[in-house]
Coordinates of C-alpha atoms in Angstrom, one line a residue:
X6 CA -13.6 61.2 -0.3
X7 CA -10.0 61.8 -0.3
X8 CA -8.4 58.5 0.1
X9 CA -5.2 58.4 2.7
X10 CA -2.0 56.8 2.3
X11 CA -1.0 53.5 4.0
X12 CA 2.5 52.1 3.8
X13 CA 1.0 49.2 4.8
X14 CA 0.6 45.9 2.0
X15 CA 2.0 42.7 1.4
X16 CA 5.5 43.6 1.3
X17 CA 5.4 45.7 4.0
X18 CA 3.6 42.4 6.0
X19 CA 6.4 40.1 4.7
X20 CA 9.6 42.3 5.6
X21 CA 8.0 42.4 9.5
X22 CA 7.8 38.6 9.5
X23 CA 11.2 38.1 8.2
X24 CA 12.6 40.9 10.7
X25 CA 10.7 39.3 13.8
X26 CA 13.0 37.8 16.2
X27 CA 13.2 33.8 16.0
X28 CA 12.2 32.0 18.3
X29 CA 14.9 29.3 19.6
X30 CA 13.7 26.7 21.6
X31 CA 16.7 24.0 23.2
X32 CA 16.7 20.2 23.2
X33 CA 16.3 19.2 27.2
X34 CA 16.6 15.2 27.0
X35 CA 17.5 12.2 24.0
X36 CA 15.8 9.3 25.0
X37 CA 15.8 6.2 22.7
X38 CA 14.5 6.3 19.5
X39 CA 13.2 10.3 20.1
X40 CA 14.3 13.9 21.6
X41 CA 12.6 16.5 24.0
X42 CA 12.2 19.7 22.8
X43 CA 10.9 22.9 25.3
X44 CA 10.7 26.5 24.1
X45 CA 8.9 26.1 21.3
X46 CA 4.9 26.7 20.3
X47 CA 4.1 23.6 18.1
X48 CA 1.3 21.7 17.3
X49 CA 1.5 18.1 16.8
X50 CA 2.7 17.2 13.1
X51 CA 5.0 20.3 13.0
X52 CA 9.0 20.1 11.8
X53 CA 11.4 21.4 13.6
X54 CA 15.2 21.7 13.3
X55 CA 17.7 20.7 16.0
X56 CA 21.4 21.5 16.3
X57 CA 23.5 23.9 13.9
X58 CA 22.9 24.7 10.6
X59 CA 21.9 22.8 8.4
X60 CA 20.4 20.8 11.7
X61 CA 18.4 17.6 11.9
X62 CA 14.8 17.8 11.0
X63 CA 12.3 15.8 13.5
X64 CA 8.6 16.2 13.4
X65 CA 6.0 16.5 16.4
X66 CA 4.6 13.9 17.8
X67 CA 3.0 14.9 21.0
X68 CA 2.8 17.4 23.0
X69 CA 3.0 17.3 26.9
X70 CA 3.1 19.4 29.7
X71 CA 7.0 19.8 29.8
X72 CA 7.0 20.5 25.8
X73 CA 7.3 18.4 23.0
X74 CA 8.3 14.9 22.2
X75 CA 9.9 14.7 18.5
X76 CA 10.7 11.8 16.6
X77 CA 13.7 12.3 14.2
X78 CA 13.2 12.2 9.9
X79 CA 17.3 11.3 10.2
X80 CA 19.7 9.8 12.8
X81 CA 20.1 11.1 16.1
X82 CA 24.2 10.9 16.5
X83 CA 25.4 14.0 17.3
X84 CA 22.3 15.1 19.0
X85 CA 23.0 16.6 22.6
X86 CA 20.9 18.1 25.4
X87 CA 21.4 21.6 25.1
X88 CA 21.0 21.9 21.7
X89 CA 19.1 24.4 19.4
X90 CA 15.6 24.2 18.1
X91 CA 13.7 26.3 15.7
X92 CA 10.2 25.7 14.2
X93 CA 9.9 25.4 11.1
X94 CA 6.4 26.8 10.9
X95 CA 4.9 24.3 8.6
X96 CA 4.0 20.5 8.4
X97 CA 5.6 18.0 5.9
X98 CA 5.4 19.2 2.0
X99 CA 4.8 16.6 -0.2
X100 CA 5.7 17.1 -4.6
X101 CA 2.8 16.4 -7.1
X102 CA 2.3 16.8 -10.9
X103 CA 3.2 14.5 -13.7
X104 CA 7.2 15.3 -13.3
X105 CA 7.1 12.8 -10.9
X106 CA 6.5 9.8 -13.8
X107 CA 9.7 7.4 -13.2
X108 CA 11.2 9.3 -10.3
X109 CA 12.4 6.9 -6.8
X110 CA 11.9 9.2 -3.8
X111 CA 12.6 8.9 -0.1
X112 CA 9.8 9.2 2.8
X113 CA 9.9 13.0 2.4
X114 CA 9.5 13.4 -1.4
X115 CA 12.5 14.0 -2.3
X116 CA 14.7 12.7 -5.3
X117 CA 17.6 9.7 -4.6
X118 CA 17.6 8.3 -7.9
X119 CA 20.5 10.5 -9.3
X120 CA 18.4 12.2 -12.3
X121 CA 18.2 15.7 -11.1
X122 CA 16.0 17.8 -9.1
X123 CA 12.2 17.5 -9.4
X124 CA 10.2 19.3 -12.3
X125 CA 7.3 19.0 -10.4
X126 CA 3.1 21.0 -9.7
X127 CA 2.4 22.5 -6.6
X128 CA 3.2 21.2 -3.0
X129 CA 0.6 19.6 -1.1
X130 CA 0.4 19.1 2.9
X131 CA 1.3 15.0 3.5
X132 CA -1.8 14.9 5.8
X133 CA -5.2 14.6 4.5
X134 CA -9.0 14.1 5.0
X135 CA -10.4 11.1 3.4
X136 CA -13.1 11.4 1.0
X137 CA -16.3 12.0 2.3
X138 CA -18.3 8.4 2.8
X139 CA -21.9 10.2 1.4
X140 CA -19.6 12.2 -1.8
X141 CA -17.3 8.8 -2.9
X142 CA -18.7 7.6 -6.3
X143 CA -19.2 3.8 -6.3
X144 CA -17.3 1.1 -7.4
X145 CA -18.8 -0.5 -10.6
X146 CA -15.9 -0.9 -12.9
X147 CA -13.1 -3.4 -12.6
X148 CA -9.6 -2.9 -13.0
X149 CA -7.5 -5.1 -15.0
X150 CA -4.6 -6.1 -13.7
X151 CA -3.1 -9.0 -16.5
X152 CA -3.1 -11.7 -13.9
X153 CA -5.3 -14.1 -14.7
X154 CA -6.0 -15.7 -11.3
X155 CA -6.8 -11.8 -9.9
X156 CA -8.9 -10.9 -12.6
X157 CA -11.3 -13.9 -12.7
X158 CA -11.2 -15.0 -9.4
X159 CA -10.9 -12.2 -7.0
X160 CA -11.5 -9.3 -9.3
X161 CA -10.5 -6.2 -8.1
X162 CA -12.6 -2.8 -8.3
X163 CA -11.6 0.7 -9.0
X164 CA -11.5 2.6 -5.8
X165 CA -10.8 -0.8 -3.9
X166 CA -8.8 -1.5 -1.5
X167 CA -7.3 -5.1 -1.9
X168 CA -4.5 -6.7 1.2
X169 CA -2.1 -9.7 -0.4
X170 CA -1.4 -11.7 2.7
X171 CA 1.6 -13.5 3.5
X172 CA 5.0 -14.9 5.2
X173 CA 8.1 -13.5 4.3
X174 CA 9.4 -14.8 0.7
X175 CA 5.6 -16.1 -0.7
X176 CA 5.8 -14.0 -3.1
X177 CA 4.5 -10.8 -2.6
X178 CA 6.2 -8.5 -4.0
X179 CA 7.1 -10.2 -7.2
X180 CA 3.0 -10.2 -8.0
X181 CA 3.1 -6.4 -6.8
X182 CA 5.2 -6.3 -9.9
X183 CA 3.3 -7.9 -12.3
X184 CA 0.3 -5.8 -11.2
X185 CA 2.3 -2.9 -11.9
X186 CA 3.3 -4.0 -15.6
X187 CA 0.0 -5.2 -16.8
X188 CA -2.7 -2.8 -14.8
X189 CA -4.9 -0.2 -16.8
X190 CA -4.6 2.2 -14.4
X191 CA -3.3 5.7 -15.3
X192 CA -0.9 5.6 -12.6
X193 CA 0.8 3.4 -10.7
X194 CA 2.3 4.8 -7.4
X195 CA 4.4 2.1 -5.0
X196 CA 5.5 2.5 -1.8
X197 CA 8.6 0.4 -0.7
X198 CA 8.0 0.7 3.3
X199 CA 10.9 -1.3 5.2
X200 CA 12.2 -3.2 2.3
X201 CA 15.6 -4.7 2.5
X202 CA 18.0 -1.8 0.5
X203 CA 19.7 -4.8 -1.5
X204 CA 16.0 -5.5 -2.5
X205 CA 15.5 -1.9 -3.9
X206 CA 17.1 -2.0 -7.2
X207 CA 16.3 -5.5 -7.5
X208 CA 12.8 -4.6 -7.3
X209 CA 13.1 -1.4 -9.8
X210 CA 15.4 -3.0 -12.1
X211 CA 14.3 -6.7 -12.5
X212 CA 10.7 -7.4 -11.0
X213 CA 9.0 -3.8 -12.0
X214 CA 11.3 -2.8 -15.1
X215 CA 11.4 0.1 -17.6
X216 CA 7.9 0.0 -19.1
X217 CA 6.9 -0.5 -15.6
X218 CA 8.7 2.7 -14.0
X219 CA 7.9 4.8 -17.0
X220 CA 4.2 5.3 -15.3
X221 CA 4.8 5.2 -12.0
X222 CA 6.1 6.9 -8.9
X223 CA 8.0 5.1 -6.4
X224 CA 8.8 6.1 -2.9
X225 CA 11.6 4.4 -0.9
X226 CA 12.2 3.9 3.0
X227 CA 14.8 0.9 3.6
X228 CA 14.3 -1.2 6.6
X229 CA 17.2 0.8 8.5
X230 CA 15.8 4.6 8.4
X231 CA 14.2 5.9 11.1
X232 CA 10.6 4.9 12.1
X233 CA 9.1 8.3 11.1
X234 CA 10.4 8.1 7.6
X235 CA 8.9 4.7 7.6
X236 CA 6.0 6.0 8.3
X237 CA 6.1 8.8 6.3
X238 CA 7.2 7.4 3.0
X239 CA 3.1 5.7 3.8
X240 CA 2.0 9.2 3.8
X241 CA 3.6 10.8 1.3
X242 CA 2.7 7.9 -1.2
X243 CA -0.5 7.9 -0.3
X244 CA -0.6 11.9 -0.6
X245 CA 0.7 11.6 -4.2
X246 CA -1.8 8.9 -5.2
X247 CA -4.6 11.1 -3.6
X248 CA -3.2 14.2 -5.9
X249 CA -3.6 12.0 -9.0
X250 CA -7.3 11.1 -8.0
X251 CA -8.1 14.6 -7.4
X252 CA -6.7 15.3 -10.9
X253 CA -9.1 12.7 -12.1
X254 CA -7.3 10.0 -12.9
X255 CA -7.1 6.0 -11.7
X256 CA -4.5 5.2 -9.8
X257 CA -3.1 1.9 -8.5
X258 CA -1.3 2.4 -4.8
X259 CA 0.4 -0.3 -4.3
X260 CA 2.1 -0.6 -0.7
X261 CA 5.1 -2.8 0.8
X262 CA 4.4 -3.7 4.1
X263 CA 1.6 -2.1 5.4
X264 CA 2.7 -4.5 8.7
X265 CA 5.9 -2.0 8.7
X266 CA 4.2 0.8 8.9
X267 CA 2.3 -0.5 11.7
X268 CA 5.6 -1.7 13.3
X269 CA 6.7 2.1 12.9
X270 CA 4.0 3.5 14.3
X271 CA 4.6 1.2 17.3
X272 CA 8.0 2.3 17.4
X273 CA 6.5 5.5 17.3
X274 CA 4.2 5.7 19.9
X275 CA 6.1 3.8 22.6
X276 CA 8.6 6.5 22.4
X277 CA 5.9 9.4 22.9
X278 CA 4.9 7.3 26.0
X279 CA 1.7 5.6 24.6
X280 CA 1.1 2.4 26.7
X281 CA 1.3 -1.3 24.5
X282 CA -2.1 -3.1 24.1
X283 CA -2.4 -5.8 21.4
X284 CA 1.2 -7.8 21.6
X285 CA 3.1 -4.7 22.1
X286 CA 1.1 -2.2 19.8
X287 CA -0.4 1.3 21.3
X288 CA -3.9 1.9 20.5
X289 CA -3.0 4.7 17.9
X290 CA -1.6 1.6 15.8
X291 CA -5.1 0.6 14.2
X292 CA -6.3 4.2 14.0
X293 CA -3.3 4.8 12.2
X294 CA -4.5 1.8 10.0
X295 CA -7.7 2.5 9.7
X296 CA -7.2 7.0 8.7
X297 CA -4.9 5.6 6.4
X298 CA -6.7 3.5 4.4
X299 CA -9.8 5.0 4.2
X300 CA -8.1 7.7 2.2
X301 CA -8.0 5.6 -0.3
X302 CA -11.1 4.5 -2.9
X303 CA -13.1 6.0 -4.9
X304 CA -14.3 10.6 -4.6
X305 CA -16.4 12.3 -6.9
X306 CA -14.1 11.6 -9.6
X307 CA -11.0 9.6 -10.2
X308 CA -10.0 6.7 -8.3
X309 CA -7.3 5.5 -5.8
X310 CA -7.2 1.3 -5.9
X311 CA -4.6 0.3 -3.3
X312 CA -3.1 -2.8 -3.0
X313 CA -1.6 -3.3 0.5
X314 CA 0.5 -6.2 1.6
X315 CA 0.4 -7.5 4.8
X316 CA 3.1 -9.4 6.3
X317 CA 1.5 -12.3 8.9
X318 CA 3.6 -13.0 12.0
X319 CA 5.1 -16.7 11.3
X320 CA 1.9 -17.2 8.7
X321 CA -0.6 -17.0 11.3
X322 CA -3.0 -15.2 9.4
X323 CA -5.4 -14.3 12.5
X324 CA -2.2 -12.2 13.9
X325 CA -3.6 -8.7 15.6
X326 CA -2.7 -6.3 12.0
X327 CA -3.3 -8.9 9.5
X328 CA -6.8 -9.5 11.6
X329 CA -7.1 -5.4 11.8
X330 CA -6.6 -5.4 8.0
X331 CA -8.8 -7.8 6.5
X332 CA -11.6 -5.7 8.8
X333 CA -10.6 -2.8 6.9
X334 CA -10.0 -3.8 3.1
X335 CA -12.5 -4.5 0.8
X336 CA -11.0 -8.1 0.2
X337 CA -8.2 -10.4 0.7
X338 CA -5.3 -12.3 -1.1
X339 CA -4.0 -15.1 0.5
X340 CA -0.4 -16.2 -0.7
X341 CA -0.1 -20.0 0.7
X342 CA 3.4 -21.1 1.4
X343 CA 3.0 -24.2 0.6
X344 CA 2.0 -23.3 -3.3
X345 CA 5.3 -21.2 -3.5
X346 CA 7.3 -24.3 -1.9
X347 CA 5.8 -26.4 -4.9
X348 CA 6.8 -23.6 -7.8
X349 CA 3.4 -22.8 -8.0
X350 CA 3.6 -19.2 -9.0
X351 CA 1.3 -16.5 -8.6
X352 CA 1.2 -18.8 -5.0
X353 CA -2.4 -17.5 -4.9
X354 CA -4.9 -19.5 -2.3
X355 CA -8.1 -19.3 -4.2
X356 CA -10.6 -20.7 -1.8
X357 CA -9.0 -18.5 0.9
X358 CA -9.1 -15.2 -1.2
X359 CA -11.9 -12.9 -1.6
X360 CA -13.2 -9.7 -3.0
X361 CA -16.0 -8.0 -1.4
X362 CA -17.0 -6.0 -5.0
X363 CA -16.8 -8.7 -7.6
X364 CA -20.2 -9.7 -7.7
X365 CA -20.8 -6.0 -8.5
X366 CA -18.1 -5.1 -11.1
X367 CA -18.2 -8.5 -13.1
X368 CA -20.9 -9.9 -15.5
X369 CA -23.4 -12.6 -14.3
X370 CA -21.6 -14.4 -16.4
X371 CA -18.2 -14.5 -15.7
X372 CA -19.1 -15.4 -11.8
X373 CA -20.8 -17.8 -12.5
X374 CA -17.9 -19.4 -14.4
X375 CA -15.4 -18.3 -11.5
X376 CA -18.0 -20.3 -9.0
X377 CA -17.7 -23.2 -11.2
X378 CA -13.5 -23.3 -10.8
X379 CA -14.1 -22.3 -6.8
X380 CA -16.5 -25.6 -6.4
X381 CA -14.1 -27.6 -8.4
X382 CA -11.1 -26.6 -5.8
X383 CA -13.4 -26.7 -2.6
X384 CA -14.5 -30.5 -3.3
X385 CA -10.9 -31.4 -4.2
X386 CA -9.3 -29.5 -1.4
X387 CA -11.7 -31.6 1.1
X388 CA -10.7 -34.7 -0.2
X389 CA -7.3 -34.2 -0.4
X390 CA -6.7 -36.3 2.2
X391 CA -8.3 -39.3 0.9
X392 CA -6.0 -38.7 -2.4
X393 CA -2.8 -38.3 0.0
X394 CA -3.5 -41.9 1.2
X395 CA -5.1 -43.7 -1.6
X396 CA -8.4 -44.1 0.1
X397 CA -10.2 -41.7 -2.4
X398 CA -12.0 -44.2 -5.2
X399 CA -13.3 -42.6 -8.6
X400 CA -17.0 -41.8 -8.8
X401 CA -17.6 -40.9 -4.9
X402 CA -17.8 -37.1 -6.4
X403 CA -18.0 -36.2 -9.8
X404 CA -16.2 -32.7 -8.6
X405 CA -13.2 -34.0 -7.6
X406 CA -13.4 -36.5 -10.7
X407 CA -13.2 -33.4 -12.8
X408 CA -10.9 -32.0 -10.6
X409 CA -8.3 -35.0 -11.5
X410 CA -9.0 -35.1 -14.9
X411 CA -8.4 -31.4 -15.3
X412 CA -5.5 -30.8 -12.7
X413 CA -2.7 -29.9 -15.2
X414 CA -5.9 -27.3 -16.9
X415 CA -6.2 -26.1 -14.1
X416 CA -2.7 -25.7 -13.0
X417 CA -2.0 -24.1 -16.1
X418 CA -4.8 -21.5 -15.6
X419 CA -3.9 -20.4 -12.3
X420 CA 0.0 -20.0 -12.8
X421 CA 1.5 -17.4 -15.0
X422 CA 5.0 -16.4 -15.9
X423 CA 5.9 -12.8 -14.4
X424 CA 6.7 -11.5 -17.5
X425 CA 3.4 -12.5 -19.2
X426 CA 0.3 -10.1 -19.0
X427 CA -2.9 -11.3 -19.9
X428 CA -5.5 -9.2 -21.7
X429 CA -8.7 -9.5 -19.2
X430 CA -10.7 -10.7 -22.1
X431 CA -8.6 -13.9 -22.7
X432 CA -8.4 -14.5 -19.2
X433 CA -12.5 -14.4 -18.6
X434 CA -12.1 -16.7 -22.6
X435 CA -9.9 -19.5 -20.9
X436 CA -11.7 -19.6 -18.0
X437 CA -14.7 -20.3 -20.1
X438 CA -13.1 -22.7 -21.9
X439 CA -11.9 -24.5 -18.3
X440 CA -15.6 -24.8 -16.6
X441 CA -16.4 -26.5 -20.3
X442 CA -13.6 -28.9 -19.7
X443 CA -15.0 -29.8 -16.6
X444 CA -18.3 -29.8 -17.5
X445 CA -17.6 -32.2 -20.1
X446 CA -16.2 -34.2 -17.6
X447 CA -19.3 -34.1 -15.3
X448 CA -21.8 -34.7 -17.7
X449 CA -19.3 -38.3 -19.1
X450 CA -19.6 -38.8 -15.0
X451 CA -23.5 -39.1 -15.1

């Protein structure tokens, strides 16, 4: 069969493509915090590019009967009615690959620490499908994280998903820091969401440090960028973590606020028109929440642990995202104020914090050790009041007895300097050696 000639083929394809006509769509209203775009055929999570070369990007965030609404990834100033828009044709990118070891990015992946472009792997789509629930491997194995009061009494799991809880200046992200230093994770990935930009180097330079950065990959939105790059640098964080874990690796995400993201996406989706519910936030809020953190945990292989903090409106722990949350995570960290107040640092709540996998990642063992210190803290925490007063008299309950006896052991357990990291097998030896101590003291009771 004689075979014909085709000038047809991949080139061919690509040379009509670039010599089809461009489709220009015009900006028809700025209205707040977002832009109206007609003339153009998006879908929802599209860029787009408004004004003159080199334009402002803005991405798609719904689409109505007039066109689209667009929230910007820069500021709007400048922006007129009027104006040009072209598609871009493609949703966010987002860089992978170990180049990205010790690199500071903004919400969009790109490089604003000043060492050079990006050496990086392939790009990635910023949106993705969690793990399927029937395909993620379970979590049996802890992670380590060299603080002493995490490890022992709220272990974490790899493939958890862990929420520190607390009021502005507890402490939060100073123990995000020491998780990132003394972890056993492969990888540690940290999202700054919001933060304060005097806080940034602060954070890079003092808290997490050069052994810290060295293994990790920070992305940066400061608390004055627009609410989609807020909400982005969420995304693309969570994209590179998720690129790690399909690599096969464990990896520690550890976020700064999640509560701003939610804020963003409020932002967000008042300006697309979405009505408020819960104080203010549109019902896409918690299914924002909830897509977002699903997608981390554990898949076939590798494992994404995230660590999420959650700022709590005026410490009311019960406020609608920290309460969204905590239904969410697989456990909770409370930071108590008063603890920070008294210099008692990691300002960790023990009574009030919880992990839902310890039982199952821990040896017999070593909970039953950890239930011995919780007991110890729950009898003295109820009569704390009697103490306060000078009601409380000696022998009433051997518990808080010990709990006296012991305070300054058990102070010293439960605080830690931030630049010490404790091997997790000393940290399971002096709590040991602390439920002996009060056993001692129990036993001399009776």
């Amino acid at each position: 069969m004689t075979s014909i000639w085709r000038p047809y083929g991949p080139r061919f394809a690509d040379a009509l493509q670039a010599a089809a006509p461009e489709r220009t769509g015009t900006v028809t209203a700025v209205l707040g915090l977002g832009l109206e775009v007609a003339g153009l055929d998006c879908a929802v999570g599209d860029l787009i590019t408004v004004g003159k070369p080199p334009g402002l990007d803005a991405e798609v965030v719904a689409s109505v009967s007039g066109g689209l609404r667009c929230m910007p990834l820069g500021r709007l100033t400048g922006v007129a009615a009027g104006d040009p828009a072209r598609s871009k044709g493609k949703p966010l990118m987002v860089p992978t690959g170990t180049g990205l070891f010790g690199r500071v990015l903004d919400g969009l992946g790109r490089p604003i620490d000043g060492k050079g472009p990006l050496v990086t792997g392939r790009h990635v789509p910023a949106d993705n499908e969690s793990p399927s629930a029937m395909h993620r491997a379970r979590v049996e194995a802890p992670l380590h994280t060299g603080v002493r009061v995490l490890d022992t009494m709220a272990t974490l799991g790899r493939g958890q998903r862990m929420g520190l809880f607390a009021g502005s200046g507890v402490g939060k992200s100073s123990l995000l820091s020491m998780v990132a230093r003394g972890t056993d994770a492969e990888v540690s990935v940290i999202a700054l969401v919001g933060e304060r930009g005097r806080e940034v180097r602060e954070f890079l330079e003092d808290d997490l440090g050069a052994e810290g950065l060295a293994r990790s990959v920070v992305v940066v939105a400061t608390s004055d960028e627009p609410a989609l790059m807020r909400l982005r640098c969420a995304v693309t964080a969570t994209r590179i973590a998720e690129s790690f874990r399909e690599a096969g690796r464990d990896v520690v995400l550890m976020m700064d606020s999640l509560t701003r993201v939610a804020m963003a996406q409020r932002e967000i989706g008042l300006s697309a028109g979405e009505p408020p519910a819960t104080r203010g936030y549109p019902p896409s809020t918690f299914s924002l929440l909830a897509r977002l953190l699903e997608r981390a945990g554990t898949a076939e292989t590798g494992s994404v642990t995230g660590i999420y903090t959650v700022l709590v409106d005026g410490d009311d722990h019960n406020e609608p995202i920290a309460d969204a949350a905590r239904s969410i995570l697989d456990g909770h960290v409370v930071l108590d104020r008063k603890l920070a107040v008294a210099g008692h640092f990691p300002s960790v709540d023990v009574l009030g914090s919880v992990s839902r996998v310890a039982s199952k990642v821990n040896a017999p063992g070593n909970t039953a050790v950890a239930a011995v210190l919780r007991k110890t803290l729950a009898a003295r925490r109820n009569a704390q009041d009697l103490i306060d007063v000078g009601a409380y008299h000696r022998g009433t309950n051997p518990l808080v007895d010990a709990a006296l006896d012991n305070e300054a052991a058990i102070n010293s357990f439960l605080q830690q300097r931030m630049d010490d990291s404790t091997p997790h097998r000393d940290s399971w030896q002096a709590l040991t050696a602390l439920t002996s101590r009060l056993g001692a003291t129990l036993e001399g009771a009776a």
